[in-house]
Amino acid sequence: MSARGQALLAASVLPLLSGCDGVQSVFGGDGVHGEQFNNLFTLFLWVCGIAYALVILFLAAAILRRRRAGPAEHGKGLARTLAAWLGFIVVGLTMLTVASYLTDRDGAAAATGNLRLQIAVTANQWWWDVEYEDPLPANHVRTANEIHLPVGVPAHIKLESNDVIHSFWIPNLAGKQDIIPGRTNDILILPKKVGVYRGQCAEYCGQQHAHMSLDVIVHPRATFDAWRQRQLAPAPAPANPLTLAGYNYVTSRECSVCHNISGTPASGKVAPDLTHLASRRSIAAGTFPMTRGHLYAWVADPQGPKPGNRMPYVGLETRELHAVVAYLETLK
């Protein structure tokens, strides 16, 4: 093959291979349940692939032998073939049935234990409300568009929707689960590896469905405990006149009606919690990485980069915009 041909082959194949790995991959196997599902899928693929190959092989053989064999001989061969095919179907379906049962059983067993983490995730158009539950209400942690998990600890995630049908999917870690209004579903996740992954709404839910993702960060247990402890702290107080001006605007004007910031007068519940906004990896449900420039763009005109979302255009003056962004950057 010429050098040009090799280059063209690499250019066509490498993008396909790159889709099999990374922060959002069904072949990642970075969670116990995801790995079990992949193993089951592989078994189904082999059994169904062999069945398909046999059908094509028998079809080709039948065409070639159609005029060579007499009626009696052809009838005997057909009877033997049908008997063998029936045996293959029985064995294959039995294997798939047993494998499905064992996968379900092992998946349920993997997520049991006293250390199971309880998380409530509520889907909204188009963002994720995430709350870490605890027997003590004071230890509840609320965040948005981001899930932190300790490696090796089972997480039980309760799923609800505030509006339309959504679907919760973190392909590296587990399968998908639909979220239906008026119904509570759940999913179990047991991470095997430390890393950063990407979750996605996998059910079309409206105009900004493609911009409804979430960051999933799997930590060592000690790092996760430290993160959770930081999330329990109230928002830091403003440290200079600019951030104080932003604090006064955010906690007393339109922002406070929808958003909550712990330790401040802002106590809205219908939009993402902003208490530790600046510590997150992204904004607008994964639409942009968390940077000063993207904060400016989002606060100035949220309908520009994400049309149709529920955050209205406020029309801040320049000095107000500078102050609000300066204050939001302190929320770590």
XYZ file of C-alpha atoms in Angstrom:
332
model
C 0.000 0.000 0.000
C 1.286 3.429 -0.896
C 2.050 6.078 1.691
C -1.002 8.027 0.547
C -3.191 4.935 0.893
C -1.911 4.292 4.417
C -2.597 7.888 5.362
C -6.155 7.687 4.010
C -6.751 4.411 5.866
C -5.470 5.868 9.123
C -7.589 8.983 8.650
C -10.726 6.876 8.203
C -10.100 4.217 10.863
C -8.582 6.213 13.734
C -11.686 8.361 14.374
C -13.735 5.161 14.645
C -11.273 3.588 17.075
C -11.078 6.752 19.156
C -14.818 6.473 19.760
C -14.206 3.223 21.662
C -12.335 4.897 24.500
C -12.278 8.138 26.471
C -14.586 9.919 28.904
C -17.762 8.713 27.167
C -17.441 5.175 25.859
C -19.648 2.103 26.141
C -16.470 0.007 25.926
C -14.779 1.717 28.868
C -15.637 -0.893 31.490
C -14.661 1.600 34.241
C -17.569 0.516 36.419
C -18.562 -2.970 37.550
C -22.002 -2.726 35.961
C -20.603 -1.336 32.719
C -18.086 -4.178 32.540
C -20.788 -6.784 33.196
C -22.973 -5.298 30.490
C -20.072 -5.299 28.022
C -19.369 -8.971 28.742
C -23.026 -9.837 28.212
C -23.146 -7.805 25.008
C -20.033 -9.591 23.733
C -21.649 -12.979 24.362
C -24.833 -11.898 22.557
C -22.725 -10.589 19.667
C -20.848 -13.881 19.299
C -23.958 -16.084 19.476
C -25.973 -13.909 17.111
C -22.979 -13.435 14.811
C -22.431 -17.187 14.540
C -26.135 -17.706 13.861
C -26.053 -15.083 11.108
C -22.927 -16.624 9.565
C -24.522 -20.088 9.599
C -27.673 -18.797 7.909
C -25.589 -17.237 5.128
C -23.444 -20.394 4.850
C -26.461 -22.726 4.621
C -28.128 -20.428 2.129
C -25.057 -20.481 -0.104
C -24.747 -24.280 0.252
C -28.404 -24.743 -0.643
C -28.024 -22.656 -3.769
C -24.934 -24.606 -4.867
C -26.521 -28.018 -4.184
C -29.934 -27.229 -5.601
C -29.269 -28.929 -8.953
C -26.691 -31.508 -7.848
C -28.645 -33.633 -5.360
C -31.683 -35.777 -6.003
C -34.951 -35.238 -4.124
C -34.407 -38.124 -1.655
C -30.829 -37.172 -0.823
C -31.810 -33.547 -0.558
C -34.592 -34.432 1.871
C -32.248 -36.404 4.157
C -29.726 -33.569 4.167
C -32.424 -31.032 4.969
C -33.677 -33.094 7.907
C -30.183 -33.377 9.410
C -29.584 -29.666 8.870
C -32.855 -28.688 10.545
C -32.100 -30.955 13.532
C -28.644 -29.434 13.941
C -30.081 -25.922 13.581
C -32.754 -26.619 16.197
C -30.081 -27.876 18.583
C -27.998 -24.739 18.045
C -30.997 -22.479 18.706
C -31.875 -24.303 21.938
C -28.284 -24.213 23.217
C -27.755 -20.595 22.141
C -30.964 -19.256 23.694
C -30.274 -21.197 26.894
C -26.789 -19.664 27.112
C -28.146 -16.143 26.597
C -30.943 -16.632 29.121
C -28.599 -17.967 31.811
C -26.011 -15.274 31.087
C -28.663 -12.524 31.377
C -29.854 -13.901 34.703
C -26.325 -14.175 36.111
C -25.456 -10.648 34.948
C -28.535 -9.188 36.648
C -27.838 -11.147 39.820
C -24.153 -10.187 39.965
C -24.966 -6.554 39.226
C -27.394 -6.390 42.138
C -24.954 -8.181 44.449
C -22.094 -5.834 43.520
C -23.945 -2.789 44.772
C -24.811 -3.958 48.286
C -23.137 -3.037 51.523
C -23.226 -0.564 54.380
C -21.164 2.056 52.563
C -23.660 2.526 49.745
C -23.911 6.171 48.713
C -27.395 7.646 48.278
C -27.779 10.283 45.557
C -30.949 11.880 44.182
C -30.729 13.163 40.608
C -33.574 15.239 39.173
C -33.644 15.905 35.439
C -34.779 19.278 34.153
C -34.844 20.938 30.753
C -31.857 21.069 30.358
C -29.751 20.470 33.458
C -29.265 17.975 36.293
C -30.042 18.681 39.945
C -27.864 16.466 42.164
C -28.364 15.962 45.907
C -26.294 13.733 48.190
C -28.632 12.400 50.835
C -27.791 11.712 54.464
C -29.779 10.720 57.581
C -28.905 14.179 58.937
C -30.481 16.930 56.789
C -27.579 19.237 57.666
C -25.242 16.864 55.827
C -27.135 16.992 52.546
C -25.065 18.326 49.657
C -26.705 19.898 46.625
C -24.887 20.600 43.395
C -25.708 20.631 39.685
C -24.530 19.004 36.456
C -21.743 17.192 38.270
C -21.513 13.910 40.194
C -18.572 12.983 42.420
C -18.147 9.330 43.396
C -15.654 7.422 45.579
C -13.941 4.550 43.787
C -15.009 1.101 44.940
C -18.100 2.350 46.795
C -21.565 1.396 45.488
C -23.769 4.384 44.645
C -27.549 4.110 44.588
C -28.894 6.913 42.393
C -32.581 7.804 42.593
C -33.877 9.344 39.366
C -36.821 11.729 38.884
C -37.919 14.272 36.281
C -39.527 17.680 36.703
C -40.849 17.985 33.156
C -40.462 15.507 30.266
C -38.931 12.059 29.728
C -35.130 12.043 30.071
C -32.587 9.232 30.205
C -29.605 9.005 32.566
C -26.508 7.456 30.993
C -22.860 7.316 32.060
C -21.640 4.795 29.451
C -18.209 4.151 30.993
C -19.753 3.145 34.310
C -23.195 1.621 33.731
C -26.150 1.258 31.398
C -28.860 3.835 30.849
C -32.052 4.349 32.797
C -35.104 6.290 31.618
C -36.481 9.057 33.829
C -40.245 9.426 33.528
C -42.280 12.289 35.064
C -44.298 11.144 38.067
C -42.253 7.985 38.529
C -39.103 7.278 40.559
C -36.516 5.060 38.888
C -33.055 4.174 40.133
C -29.700 2.869 38.987
C -26.716 1.317 40.764
C -23.143 2.344 39.961
C -19.924 0.863 41.331
C -16.844 2.656 39.905
C -13.691 0.571 39.434
C -11.239 3.289 38.397
C -10.416 6.843 39.375
C -11.063 9.204 36.494
C -13.254 11.811 34.825
C -16.217 10.660 32.758
C -19.098 12.228 30.895
C -22.768 11.492 31.382
C -25.503 12.393 28.941
C -29.255 12.571 28.621
C -29.935 9.750 26.154
C -33.620 10.490 25.445
C -34.553 13.418 23.203
C -36.035 15.987 25.580
C -36.346 19.165 23.573
C -34.388 21.926 21.901
C -31.239 21.697 24.021
C -31.131 17.911 24.464
C -27.595 17.810 23.035
C -26.474 20.284 25.726
C -27.670 18.253 28.693
C -24.605 16.423 29.899
C -22.885 16.114 33.266
C -19.359 15.638 34.535
C -18.701 12.521 36.594
C -15.535 12.496 38.697
C -14.435 9.323 40.494
C -12.036 10.011 43.402
C -10.073 7.977 45.895
C -12.209 7.641 49.018
C -10.244 10.206 51.047
C -10.408 12.766 48.241
C -14.151 12.260 47.881
C -14.682 12.724 51.628
C -12.694 15.966 51.496
C -14.748 17.188 48.516
C -18.007 16.426 50.300
C -16.831 18.223 53.415
C -15.987 21.327 51.363
C -19.435 21.227 49.766
C -21.044 21.426 53.206
C -19.416 24.809 53.848
C -21.433 27.948 53.058
C -20.386 30.284 50.282
C -17.362 32.449 51.142
C -18.023 36.048 52.076
C -17.045 38.762 49.555
C -13.500 39.989 50.131
C -13.377 43.294 48.204
C -15.731 46.032 46.952
C -16.170 44.459 43.503
C -17.204 41.047 44.813
C -19.354 42.752 47.463
C -21.224 44.592 44.716
C -21.725 41.278 42.921
C -22.896 39.638 46.140
C -25.451 42.412 46.722
C -26.803 42.051 43.180
C -26.951 38.251 43.095
C -28.549 37.851 46.527
C -31.136 40.611 46.239
C -32.187 40.763 42.570
C -33.423 38.339 39.900
C -30.762 35.671 40.561
C -31.933 34.992 44.113
C -35.457 34.111 42.983
C -34.238 30.997 41.149
C -30.805 30.123 42.562
C -29.695 29.091 46.030
C -26.377 30.144 47.591
C -25.959 28.652 51.076
C -25.216 31.212 53.775
C -26.787 34.081 51.810
C -30.313 35.450 51.288
C -30.439 33.733 47.868
C -32.692 30.714 48.386
C -34.263 29.849 45.042
C -34.897 26.172 44.294
C -35.874 26.057 40.618
C -32.416 26.553 39.113
C -28.933 25.113 39.753
C -27.438 25.638 43.202
C -24.587 28.165 42.942
C -22.990 27.736 46.367
C -19.789 26.222 44.936
C -20.309 27.044 41.278
C -16.700 27.998 40.521
C -15.392 24.617 41.720
C -17.220 22.777 38.930
C -15.623 21.682 35.690
C -18.250 23.163 33.408
C -21.272 25.446 33.208
C -24.644 25.213 31.461
C -24.811 21.404 31.854
C -21.496 20.717 30.175
C -21.967 23.262 27.380
C -18.782 25.191 28.285
C -15.736 24.581 30.470
C -15.646 26.677 33.623
C -13.639 29.771 32.642
C -14.011 33.499 33.256
C -14.782 34.149 29.600
C -17.553 31.568 29.512
C -19.011 32.918 32.745
C -19.166 36.367 31.171
C -20.830 35.005 28.045
C -23.356 32.947 29.994
C -24.355 35.635 32.505
C -24.528 38.363 29.863
C -26.804 36.428 27.502
C -27.743 32.845 28.439
C -30.089 32.610 25.438
C -27.238 33.223 23.011
C -25.198 30.030 23.526
C -28.143 27.872 24.683
C -31.414 29.097 23.139
C -34.614 28.047 24.846
C -33.173 27.378 28.296
C -35.109 28.607 31.323
C -32.632 31.331 32.333
C -33.922 34.655 30.976
C -31.925 37.530 29.548
C -31.572 40.075 32.368
C -29.728 42.917 30.645
C -26.970 43.718 33.132
C -25.088 46.957 32.843
C -21.341 46.631 32.290
C -20.411 47.400 35.891
C -23.054 44.969 37.153
C -21.792 42.224 34.851
C -18.199 42.681 36.061
C -19.330 42.563 39.685
C -21.566 39.502 39.266
C -18.871 37.502 37.465
C -16.251 38.519 40.036
C -18.512 37.284 42.822
C -19.404 34.020 41.073
C -15.697 33.269 40.627
C -15.293 33.268 44.413
C -17.878 30.507 44.891
C -15.462 27.604 45.278
